Tab-separated table of C-alpha atoms in Angstrom:
chain	number	residue	atom	x	y	z
A	1	MET	CA	-65.135	-44.999	47.670
A	2	VAL	CA	-65.787	-42.098	45.678
A	3	ARG	CA	-62.290	-40.656	44.996
A	4	SER	CA	-61.335	-44.126	43.768
A	5	ALA	CA	-64.337	-43.778	41.539
A	6	ARG	CA	-62.829	-40.455	39.956
A	7	TRP	CA	-59.466	-41.993	39.873
A	8	LEU	CA	-60.814	-44.952	37.556
A	9	GLY	CA	-62.815	-42.574	35.487
A	10	ALA	CA	-59.726	-40.408	34.923
A	11	LEU	CA	-57.713	-43.264	33.962
A	12	LEU	CA	-60.310	-44.721	31.337
A	13	LEU	CA	-60.765	-40.924	29.742
A	14	VAL	CA	-56.811	-41.250	29.506
A	15	SER	CA	-56.763	-44.300	27.950
A	16	THR	CA	-59.431	-43.310	25.359
A	17	LEU	CA	-57.371	-40.430	24.446
A	18	VAL	CA	-54.171	-42.419	23.527
A	19	THR	CA	-55.567	-45.478	22.499
A	20	PRO	CA	-54.889	-45.265	18.186
A	21	LEU	CA	-57.913	-46.760	15.930
A	22	PRO	CA	-57.275	-49.644	13.896
A	23	SER	CA	-55.139	-49.697	11.635
A	24	GLN	CA	-57.193	-48.567	8.606
A	25	GLU	CA	-56.906	-46.071	5.379
A	26	LEU	CA	-59.375	-43.728	3.858
A	27	PRO	CA	-61.910	-46.607	1.989
A	28	ARG	CA	-60.839	-46.464	-2.060
A	29	THR	CA	-64.266	-45.564	-4.603
A	30	ARG	CA	-64.334	-45.310	-8.281
A	31	PRO	CA	-63.682	-41.741	-9.084
A	32	GLU	CA	-67.192	-41.191	-10.607
A	33	ASP	CA	-68.431	-42.073	-7.335
A	34	VAL	CA	-67.057	-38.891	-5.724
A	35	GLY	CA	-67.786	-36.730	-8.826
A	36	MET	CA	-64.401	-37.293	-10.781
A	37	SER	CA	-63.448	-38.636	-14.142
A	38	SER	CA	-61.347	-42.264	-14.499
A	39	ALA	CA	-60.112	-40.986	-17.937
A	40	ARG	CA	-59.423	-37.253	-16.796
A	41	LEU	CA	-57.489	-38.609	-13.720
A	42	GLU	CA	-55.049	-40.971	-15.638
A	43	ARG	CA	-53.715	-37.570	-17.113
A	44	LEU	CA	-52.126	-37.638	-13.791
A	45	THR	CA	-50.628	-40.715	-14.373
A	46	SER	CA	-49.111	-40.326	-17.798
A	47	THR	CA	-47.827	-36.728	-16.921
A	48	PHE	CA	-46.116	-37.698	-13.580
A	49	GLN	CA	-44.704	-41.418	-15.367
A	50	LYS	CA	-43.361	-39.407	-17.987
A	51	TYR	CA	-41.444	-37.086	-15.362
A	52	VAL	CA	-39.823	-40.605	-14.021
A	53	ASP	CA	-38.795	-41.918	-17.567
A	54	GLU	CA	-37.337	-38.383	-18.507
A	55	ASN	CA	-35.358	-38.755	-15.287
A	56	ARG	CA	-36.809	-35.485	-13.607
A	57	LEU	CA	-38.522	-37.361	-10.454
A	58	PRO	CA	-36.766	-40.614	-8.707
A	59	GLY	CA	-40.390	-41.621	-7.332
A	60	ALA	CA	-43.242	-40.170	-6.025
A	61	VAL	CA	-46.934	-41.215	-4.329
A	62	LEU	CA	-49.937	-39.053	-5.342
A	63	LEU	CA	-53.107	-39.789	-3.554
A	64	VAL	CA	-56.547	-37.666	-4.406
A	65	ALA	CA	-59.029	-38.276	-1.812
A	66	ARG	CA	-62.981	-36.666	-2.193
A	67	ARG	CA	-65.717	-37.004	-0.217
A	68	GLY	CA	-64.086	-39.032	2.518
A	69	LYS	CA	-62.833	-41.499	-0.182
A	70	VAL	CA	-59.815	-42.110	-1.865
A	71	ALA	CA	-60.386	-41.553	-6.075
A	72	TYR	CA	-56.721	-41.985	-6.970
A	73	VAL	CA	-53.719	-43.311	-5.603
A	74	ARG	CA	-50.318	-44.266	-7.939
A	75	ALA	CA	-47.307	-45.061	-6.493
A	76	PHE	CA	-44.053	-43.649	-9.152
A	77	GLY	CA	-41.011	-44.494	-10.078
A	78	ALA	CA	-38.777	-45.992	-7.418
A	79	ARG	CA	-37.780	-45.865	-3.798
A	80	ASP	CA	-34.381	-46.344	-4.359
A	81	ARG	CA	-32.917	-45.912	-8.154
A	82	GLU	CA	-29.633	-47.663	-7.127
A	83	SER	CA	-30.964	-50.953	-5.488
A	84	GLN	CA	-34.091	-50.805	-7.976
A	85	ALA	CA	-36.475	-50.673	-5.272
A	86	GLN	CA	-39.904	-49.796	-6.249
A	87	MET	CA	-41.900	-46.790	-4.654
A	88	ARG	CA	-44.748	-48.280	-3.261
A	89	GLU	CA	-48.017	-46.791	-2.326
A	90	ASP	CA	-46.790	-47.111	1.728
A	91	ALA	CA	-43.509	-45.587	1.425
A	92	ILE	CA	-42.401	-43.553	3.952
A	93	PHE	CA	-41.244	-40.207	3.048
A	94	ARG	CA	-39.579	-37.057	5.176
A	95	ILE	CA	-42.391	-34.665	5.036
A	96	ALA	CA	-40.148	-31.566	6.659
A	97	SER	CA	-42.147	-28.827	6.747
A	98	GLN	CA	-45.581	-30.570	6.812
A	99	SER	CA	-44.548	-31.313	10.185
A	100	LYS	CA	-46.059	-28.075	11.304
A	101	ALA	CA	-49.639	-28.242	10.634
A	102	LEU	CA	-49.570	-31.383	13.369
A	103	VAL	CA	-47.185	-29.124	15.734
A	104	SER	CA	-50.066	-26.242	14.908
A	105	VAL	CA	-52.550	-28.941	15.774
A	106	ALA	CA	-51.353	-29.855	18.956
A	107	THR	CA	-51.072	-26.300	19.863
A	108	MET	CA	-54.883	-25.945	19.361
A	109	ILE	CA	-55.765	-28.870	21.136
A	110	LEU	CA	-54.260	-27.302	24.337
A	111	GLN	CA	-55.902	-24.264	23.997
A	112	GLU	CA	-59.282	-26.211	24.048
A	113	GLU	CA	-58.578	-27.843	27.187
A	114	GLY	CA	-57.107	-24.154	28.748
A	115	ALA	CA	-53.872	-25.269	29.192
A	116	LEU	CA	-53.042	-21.757	26.875
A	117	LEU	CA	-54.520	-19.015	24.845
A	118	ILE	CA	-52.890	-18.616	21.409
A	119	ASN	CA	-52.670	-14.492	22.552
A	120	ASP	CA	-50.444	-15.969	25.484
A	121	PRO	CA	-46.680	-14.354	25.659
A	122	VAL	CA	-44.358	-17.101	24.451
A	123	GLY	CA	-42.780	-16.045	27.923
A	124	LYS	CA	-45.354	-17.087	29.914
A	125	TYR	CA	-44.168	-20.491	28.811
A	126	LEU	CA	-40.654	-20.320	28.262
A	127	PRO	CA	-39.165	-17.884	30.342
A	128	GLU	CA	-35.991	-16.874	28.118
A	129	PHE	CA	-38.483	-15.358	25.410
A	130	GLN	CA	-40.072	-12.787	27.984
A	131	LYS	CA	-37.284	-10.241	26.082
A	132	THR	CA	-35.972	-10.971	22.983
A	133	THR	CA	-33.965	-8.540	20.213
A	134	VAL	CA	-33.859	-7.770	16.705
A	135	ALA	CA	-31.147	-7.306	14.424
A	136	VAL	CA	-31.399	-4.399	12.556
A	137	ALA	CA	-29.445	-3.578	8.868
A	138	ARG	CA	-27.891	-0.609	8.818
A	139	THR	CA	-27.732	0.805	5.432
A	140	GLY	CA	-24.069	0.329	3.899
A	141	GLY	CA	-23.753	-2.918	6.166
A	142	GLY	CA	-23.600	-4.414	9.534
A	143	TYR	CA	-26.431	-3.971	11.712
A	144	ASP	CA	-27.601	-2.978	15.107
A	145	VAL	CA	-29.067	-4.649	17.966
A	146	VAL	CA	-32.053	-3.300	19.794
A	147	ASP	CA	-34.913	-4.449	22.015
A	148	ALA	CA	-38.348	-5.993	20.632
A	149	ARG	CA	-41.136	-3.767	20.752
A	150	ARG	CA	-43.452	-6.283	22.266
A	151	ALA	CA	-43.663	-9.454	23.454
A	152	ILE	CA	-43.889	-12.534	21.035
A	153	THR	CA	-46.816	-14.467	21.287
A	154	ILE	CA	-48.070	-17.555	20.851
A	155	ARG	CA	-50.306	-16.972	17.498
A	156	ASP	CA	-47.009	-15.061	15.991
A	157	LEU	CA	-45.272	-18.212	15.924
A	158	LEU	CA	-48.070	-20.162	14.684
A	159	THR	CA	-48.593	-17.041	11.760
A	160	HIS	CA	-44.744	-17.282	10.971
A	161	THR	CA	-45.103	-13.324	11.832
A	162	ALA	CA	-42.619	-13.667	15.137
A	163	GLY	CA	-39.808	-12.125	13.370
A	164	ILE	CA	-37.387	-15.314	13.426
A	165	GLY	CA	-36.371	-16.593	10.275
A	166	TYR	CA	-33.716	-20.032	9.493
A	167	GLY	CA	-30.451	-18.107	10.857
A	168	GLY	CA	-29.816	-16.202	7.521
A	169	GLY	CA	-31.223	-12.666	8.691
A	170	PRO	CA	-29.085	-9.719	9.441
A	171	ALA	CA	-27.188	-11.306	12.374
A	172	ARG	CA	-26.699	-14.501	10.604
A	173	ASP	CA	-22.898	-14.558	11.745
A	174	ARG	CA	-24.429	-14.674	15.613
A	175	TRP	CA	-26.546	-17.492	14.488
A	176	ALA	CA	-23.982	-19.244	12.695
A	177	GLU	CA	-21.822	-18.954	15.960
A	178	ALA	CA	-24.280	-20.556	17.591
A	179	LYS	CA	-24.806	-23.316	15.315
A	180	ILE	CA	-28.462	-22.792	14.672
A	181	GLN	CA	-29.272	-22.288	10.540
A	182	GLY	CA	-31.012	-23.966	8.484
A	183	TRP	CA	-34.365	-26.216	9.328
A	184	TYR	CA	-32.779	-29.366	9.837
A	185	PHE	CA	-32.594	-30.945	13.336
A	186	ALA	CA	-32.324	-34.529	13.166
A	187	ASP	CA	-28.430	-34.479	14.094
A	188	ARG	CA	-28.869	-32.549	17.076
A	189	ASP	CA	-27.452	-34.352	20.137
A	190	GLU	CA	-29.862	-32.193	22.574
A	191	PRO	CA	-33.482	-31.983	23.314
A	192	ILE	CA	-35.820	-29.366	20.907
A	193	ALA	CA	-36.063	-27.192	24.202
A	194	ALA	CA	-32.275	-26.779	24.818
A	195	THR	CA	-31.635	-25.534	21.345
A	196	VAL	CA	-34.951	-23.250	21.673
A	197	SER	CA	-33.553	-21.907	24.393
A	198	ARG	CA	-30.415	-20.501	22.805
A	199	ILE	CA	-32.661	-19.260	19.562
A	200	ALA	CA	-34.084	-16.926	22.413
A	201	ALA	CA	-30.800	-15.074	23.301
A	202	LEU	CA	-29.781	-14.111	19.233
A	203	PRO	CA	-31.148	-11.368	17.389
A	204	MET	CA	-34.292	-11.970	15.064
A	205	ASP	CA	-34.609	-10.749	12.041
A	206	ALA	CA	-37.924	-8.378	11.735
A	207	GLN	CA	-40.358	-7.028	15.279
A	208	PRO	CA	-42.495	-9.372	16.613
A	209	GLY	CA	-45.661	-8.856	14.296
A	210	GLU	CA	-43.873	-6.780	11.516
A	211	ARG	CA	-43.787	-8.977	8.590
A	212	PHE	CA	-43.781	-12.414	7.192
A	213	VAL	CA	-40.638	-14.385	8.014
A	214	TYR	CA	-40.433	-17.891	7.974
A	215	GLY	CA	-38.313	-20.253	10.118
A	216	TYR	CA	-38.078	-21.776	13.230
A	217	ALA	CA	-41.352	-20.424	15.146
A	218	THR	CA	-43.142	-23.907	15.203
A	219	ASP	CA	-39.954	-25.324	16.512
A	220	ILE	CA	-40.299	-22.852	19.036
A	221	LEU	CA	-43.910	-23.385	19.434
A	222	GLY	CA	-42.894	-27.491	19.861
A	223	ALA	CA	-41.578	-26.545	22.845
A	224	VAL	CA	-44.299	-24.481	24.305
A	225	VAL	CA	-46.600	-27.671	23.323
A	226	GLU	CA	-44.246	-29.729	25.931
A	227	LYS	CA	-44.199	-26.888	28.647
A	228	ALA	CA	-47.854	-26.545	28.322
A	229	SER	CA	-48.318	-30.203	28.354
A	230	GLY	CA	-45.978	-31.436	30.519
A	231	ARG	CA	-44.773	-34.138	27.726
A	232	SER	CA	-42.108	-34.785	25.238
A	233	LEU	CA	-43.472	-33.224	21.717
A	234	ASP	CA	-43.022	-36.845	20.707
A	235	ALA	CA	-45.639	-38.132	23.205
A	236	PHE	CA	-47.931	-35.492	23.116
A	237	ILE	CA	-47.969	-35.819	18.940
A	238	LYS	CA	-48.317	-39.631	19.848
A	239	GLN	CA	-50.848	-39.629	21.941
A	240	ARG	CA	-53.434	-36.838	21.008
A	241	VAL	CA	-53.056	-36.878	17.011
A	242	THR	CA	-51.150	-39.699	15.438
A	243	GLY	CA	-52.495	-42.361	17.634
A	244	PRO	CA	-55.965	-41.361	17.963
A	245	LEU	CA	-56.015	-41.035	14.046
A	246	GLY	CA	-54.625	-44.348	13.118
A	247	MET	CA	-51.349	-42.883	11.411
A	248	LYS	CA	-49.134	-45.428	12.290
A	249	ASP	CA	-46.299	-44.900	10.007
A	250	THR	CA	-45.330	-41.092	11.143
A	251	HIS	CA	-42.862	-40.760	13.601
A	252	PHE	CA	-40.217	-38.439	14.189
A	253	TYR	CA	-37.454	-40.816	13.925
A	254	LEU	CA	-38.235	-44.147	11.691
A	255	PRO	CA	-38.350	-47.116	13.864
A	256	LYS	CA	-35.213	-48.820	12.394
A	257	ASP	CA	-37.004	-52.277	11.381
A	258	GLN	CA	-38.916	-50.064	8.793
A	259	ARG	CA	-35.717	-48.366	7.303
A	260	ASP	CA	-36.531	-50.368	4.159
A	261	ARG	CA	-39.356	-48.259	3.602
A	262	LEU	CA	-37.559	-45.020	3.328
A	263	ALA	CA	-37.309	-43.285	0.288
A	264	THR	CA	-34.052	-42.423	-0.844
A	265	VAL	CA	-33.321	-38.601	-1.240
A	266	TYR	CA	-32.236	-37.222	-4.512
A	267	SER	CA	-31.710	-33.833	-6.096
A	268	LEU	CA	-31.999	-32.210	-9.740
A	269	ARG	CA	-29.822	-29.979	-10.818
A	270	GLN	CA	-29.174	-27.877	-14.108
A	271	GLY	CA	-31.683	-31.487	-15.390
A	272	VAL	CA	-29.440	-34.144	-13.701
A	273	LEU	CA	-30.870	-36.487	-11.529
A	274	GLN	CA	-28.657	-37.508	-8.655
A	275	ARG	CA	-28.729	-39.550	-5.413
A	276	THR	CA	-27.928	-37.144	-2.332
A	277	PRO	CA	-24.957	-38.294	-0.247
A	278	ASP	CA	-25.058	-39.616	3.446
A	279	GLY	CA	-24.474	-37.266	6.183
A	280	SER	CA	-26.235	-34.615	8.326
A	281	MET	CA	-26.515	-32.136	6.566
A	282	MET	CA	-30.104	-30.622	4.959
A	283	GLU	CA	-29.675	-32.186	1.475
A	284	SER	CA	-28.514	-35.329	2.583
A	285	GLN	CA	-29.635	-38.652	3.413
A	286	GLY	CA	-30.247	-37.439	7.050
A	287	ASN	CA	-30.109	-39.174	10.621
A	288	TYR	CA	-34.152	-40.020	10.913
A	289	VAL	CA	-33.029	-43.782	11.818
A	290	ASP	CA	-29.456	-43.347	12.900
A	291	GLY	CA	-29.332	-40.340	14.865
A	292	PRO	CA	-29.358	-39.551	18.326
A	293	ARG	CA	-33.185	-39.539	18.283
A	294	LYS	CA	-33.360	-36.475	20.445
A	295	SER	CA	-34.317	-33.554	19.043
A	296	PHE	CA	-38.208	-33.719	18.065
A	297	SER	CA	-37.964	-31.018	15.545
A	298	GLY	CA	-41.918	-29.741	15.345
A	299	GLY	CA	-40.919	-27.558	12.428
A	300	ALA	CA	-39.962	-30.257	9.840
A	301	GLY	CA	-38.914	-33.352	11.931
A	302	LEU	CA	-41.274	-35.898	11.380
A	303	VAL	CA	-41.408	-38.983	8.673
A	304	SER	CA	-45.228	-40.369	7.098
A	305	THR	CA	-47.018	-41.802	3.818
A	306	ALA	CA	-49.732	-40.097	1.563
A	307	TYR	CA	-51.872	-42.669	3.439
A	308	ASP	CA	-51.321	-41.108	6.946
A	309	TYR	CA	-51.153	-37.493	5.786
A	310	ALA	CA	-54.343	-37.868	4.008
A	311	ARG	CA	-56.400	-39.198	6.867
A	312	PHE	CA	-54.707	-35.913	9.235
A	313	LEU	CA	-56.114	-33.718	6.410
A	314	GLN	CA	-59.399	-35.741	6.228
A	315	MET	CA	-59.920	-34.888	9.845
A	316	LEU	CA	-59.372	-31.321	9.417
A	317	LEU	CA	-61.789	-31.130	6.250
A	318	ASN	CA	-63.988	-33.253	8.468
A	319	GLY	CA	-64.158	-29.930	11.078
A	320	GLY	CA	-61.656	-31.964	13.345
A	321	GLU	CA	-63.179	-35.408	13.365
A	322	LEU	CA	-62.231	-38.861	11.886
A	323	SER	CA	-63.781	-42.305	11.908
A	324	GLY	CA	-65.653	-41.331	15.349
A	325	VAL	CA	-62.495	-39.370	16.992
A	326	ARG	CA	-62.679	-35.856	17.270
A	327	ILE	CA	-59.510	-33.923	17.674
A	328	LEU	CA	-60.830	-30.438	17.258
A	329	SER	CA	-64.052	-28.602	17.218
A	330	PRO	CA	-64.845	-27.884	14.016
A	331	LYS	CA	-64.613	-23.865	15.450
A	332	THR	CA	-61.168	-24.109	16.145
A	333	VAL	CA	-60.508	-26.158	12.392
A	334	GLU	CA	-62.090	-22.751	11.285
A	335	LEU	CA	-60.135	-20.497	13.070
A	336	MET	CA	-57.241	-22.151	12.011
A	337	THR	CA	-57.881	-22.135	8.368
A	338	VAL	CA	-59.138	-18.368	8.137
A	339	ASP	CA	-56.565	-15.556	6.947
A	340	HIS	CA	-54.709	-13.829	9.701
A	341	ILE	CA	-52.025	-11.791	8.728
A	342	GLY	CA	-53.331	-10.438	5.370
A	343	ASP	CA	-50.755	-8.210	3.042
A	344	ARG	CA	-48.020	-9.434	5.452
A	345	TYR	CA	-47.980	-12.688	3.675
A	346	GLY	CA	-46.902	-11.261	0.642
A	347	THR	CA	-48.117	-13.737	-1.970
A	348	PRO	CA	-50.679	-12.589	-4.563
A	349	GLY	CA	-54.334	-13.784	-3.850
A	350	GLN	CA	-53.193	-15.738	-0.516
A	351	GLY	CA	-52.606	-15.128	3.252
A	352	PHE	CA	-51.770	-16.962	6.216
A	353	GLY	CA	-53.732	-18.868	8.739
A	354	LEU	CA	-52.635	-20.732	12.079
A	355	GLY	CA	-50.238	-23.234	10.021
A	356	PHE	CA	-51.395	-23.216	7.016
A	357	SER	CA	-51.921	-20.822	3.580
A	358	VAL	CA	-54.949	-19.886	2.375
A	359	VAL	CA	-56.344	-19.161	-0.347
A	360	LYS	CA	-58.583	-15.624	-0.271
A	361	ASP	CA	-58.921	-14.681	-4.480
A	362	LEU	CA	-58.581	-17.377	-6.859
A	363	GLY	CA	-58.357	-14.963	-9.620
A	364	VAL	CA	-55.536	-13.052	-8.426
A	365	ARG	CA	-53.719	-16.330	-7.869
A	366	GLY	CA	-54.037	-17.335	-10.644
A	367	GLN	CA	-53.904	-21.121	-10.042
A	368	PRO	CA	-57.228	-23.638	-10.257
A	369	GLY	CA	-58.489	-24.352	-6.827
A	370	SER	CA	-61.225	-22.683	-4.871
A	371	PHE	CA	-61.648	-19.808	-2.185
A	372	GLY	CA	-60.871	-21.171	1.599
A	373	GLU	CA	-58.261	-23.854	0.418
A	374	TYR	CA	-55.147	-24.109	2.769
A	375	GLY	CA	-51.903	-26.388	2.634
A	376	TRP	CA	-48.638	-26.384	2.429
A	377	GLY	CA	-45.351	-28.153	1.567
A	378	GLY	CA	-42.065	-29.767	2.495
A	379	ALA	CA	-38.306	-28.844	1.942
A	380	TYR	CA	-38.265	-32.721	0.020
A	381	HIS	CA	-40.649	-31.052	-2.350
A	382	SER	CA	-43.751	-32.747	-1.049
A	383	SER	CA	-47.257	-31.026	-0.947
A	384	TYR	CA	-50.741	-30.802	0.324
A	385	TRP	CA	-54.038	-29.422	0.065
A	386	VAL	CA	-57.587	-29.241	1.564
A	387	ASP	CA	-60.266	-27.756	-0.675
A	388	PRO	CA	-63.349	-27.767	1.665
A	389	ARG	CA	-65.603	-26.481	-1.323
A	390	GLU	CA	-65.094	-29.626	-3.420
A	391	GLU	CA	-64.450	-31.921	-0.159
A	392	LEU	CA	-61.099	-32.654	-1.800
A	393	VAL	CA	-57.305	-33.415	0.069
A	394	VAL	CA	-54.573	-34.352	-2.023
A	395	THR	CA	-51.249	-35.371	-1.099
A	396	TYR	CA	-48.068	-35.812	-3.030
A	397	PHE	CA	-44.742	-37.131	-1.296
A	398	THR	CA	-41.718	-37.112	-2.901
A	399	GLN	CA	-38.221	-36.713	-2.021
A	400	LEU	CA	-36.165	-34.047	-4.197
A	401	ILE	CA	-34.002	-31.154	-3.059
A	402	PRO	CA	-33.102	-29.397	-4.923
A	403	ALA	CA	-35.710	-30.020	-7.773
A	404	THR	CA	-34.471	-27.046	-9.990
A	405	GLY	CA	-36.886	-26.456	-12.656
A	406	LEU	CA	-39.287	-29.102	-12.143
A	407	ASP	CA	-42.859	-27.758	-12.789
A	408	ASP	CA	-44.687	-31.062	-11.043
A	409	HIS	CA	-46.524	-29.221	-8.710
A	410	ALA	CA	-47.874	-26.947	-10.997
A	411	LYS	CA	-48.849	-29.829	-13.216
A	412	LEU	CA	-50.420	-31.655	-10.402
A	413	ARG	CA	-52.937	-28.699	-9.206
A	414	THR	CA	-54.173	-28.690	-12.832
A	415	LEU	CA	-54.801	-32.205	-13.239
A	416	VAL	CA	-56.573	-32.584	-10.118
A	417	TYR	CA	-58.714	-30.159	-10.827
A	418	GLN	CA	-59.766	-30.989	-14.922
A	419	ALA	CA	-60.872	-34.297	-13.164
A	420	ILE	CA	-63.443	-32.790	-11.229
A	421	VAL	CA	-66.448	-33.095	-13.534
A	422	ASP	CA	-69.561	-32.245	-11.229
A	423	GLY	CA	-68.244	-29.357	-8.989
A	424	GLY	CA	-68.581	-29.088	-5.329
A	425	ARG	CA	-70.258	-27.715	-2.326
A	426	ARG	CA	-72.085	-24.264	-3.151
């Protein structure tokens, strides 16, 4: 009987962990109720509508939340210009590298449960990473392959200091031969673990811990999550992050009955806005609906909405909890959102934490914001940030690659902060 009671208790615990919140959004409010100006926020509307009217932006959804409430949300332009389908606030976007934050959170969930430690070597979970190599460029051309001086750790992956790029380093010929280059994985007809296993045999771009190298680190991290949890990355993210947070529109591959909500990808080159082709290239409409649905890319594979992603960010701003559901402890969120790598990040006034860039010196950075702010963006020109001092969450979703010559990100930041009229936490 005792054994039966324990089994029933464990079953109830698991069901609690995977039961999603009822479908809900962050509550909306008047901007003035959260210390923002309605009139000043309308400067966002006129500015972003002008980008659309001038054919520099196909469409976008912009959401600003303060103190846990949505003060501003607008859909601009078209979800698909050719069919004249207007953009809606619930449009679904390919979020590319904004996927990295969710996988970083998944990793920290596993550390909190004792399933891994971020200072563990990756080879403890993926044996093929126990010994790796590095390509060292020769003066005048070519490269030598040498042994890595130490093992790559999980924290190296979280901070992008593992020395692993996107296949364009000194040994790019070897990466090209292996057909592993670029961040796009949605067309791959193999599980992510199989791709990651092949990555381990290729020469990396730098020694572990040597410098910030942006690349496949979070895809490898996704394979670690799978091994440490015993579940696919898709299942773990759904059961432990998106499900509990009520993020019903966040997926690795879009449900086929939702295809009409997916925003179309465009490019902006030399002032000309064009629809990108269908296909499996990085700059294409991609395989997020009709692809093989096998490769769960932790580095760039998710689709989501501005509302869903704002819920995820609000959880972090709240210290790991939202609507009575705790995903992480406050101390874990604190660890994630401080600088871990110092000058190795190389961007003035900023550092890098466990999945996000973080602001260390507002004056040196030279843009509106706050000390301690953290965020990132995606290849399709989406962006987000969290400002704990101002209790602020901003999500900006569009589908534009490349976005040559567009200054919307800088305008967005300036116009959000000029609308704050009371100041935040002190």
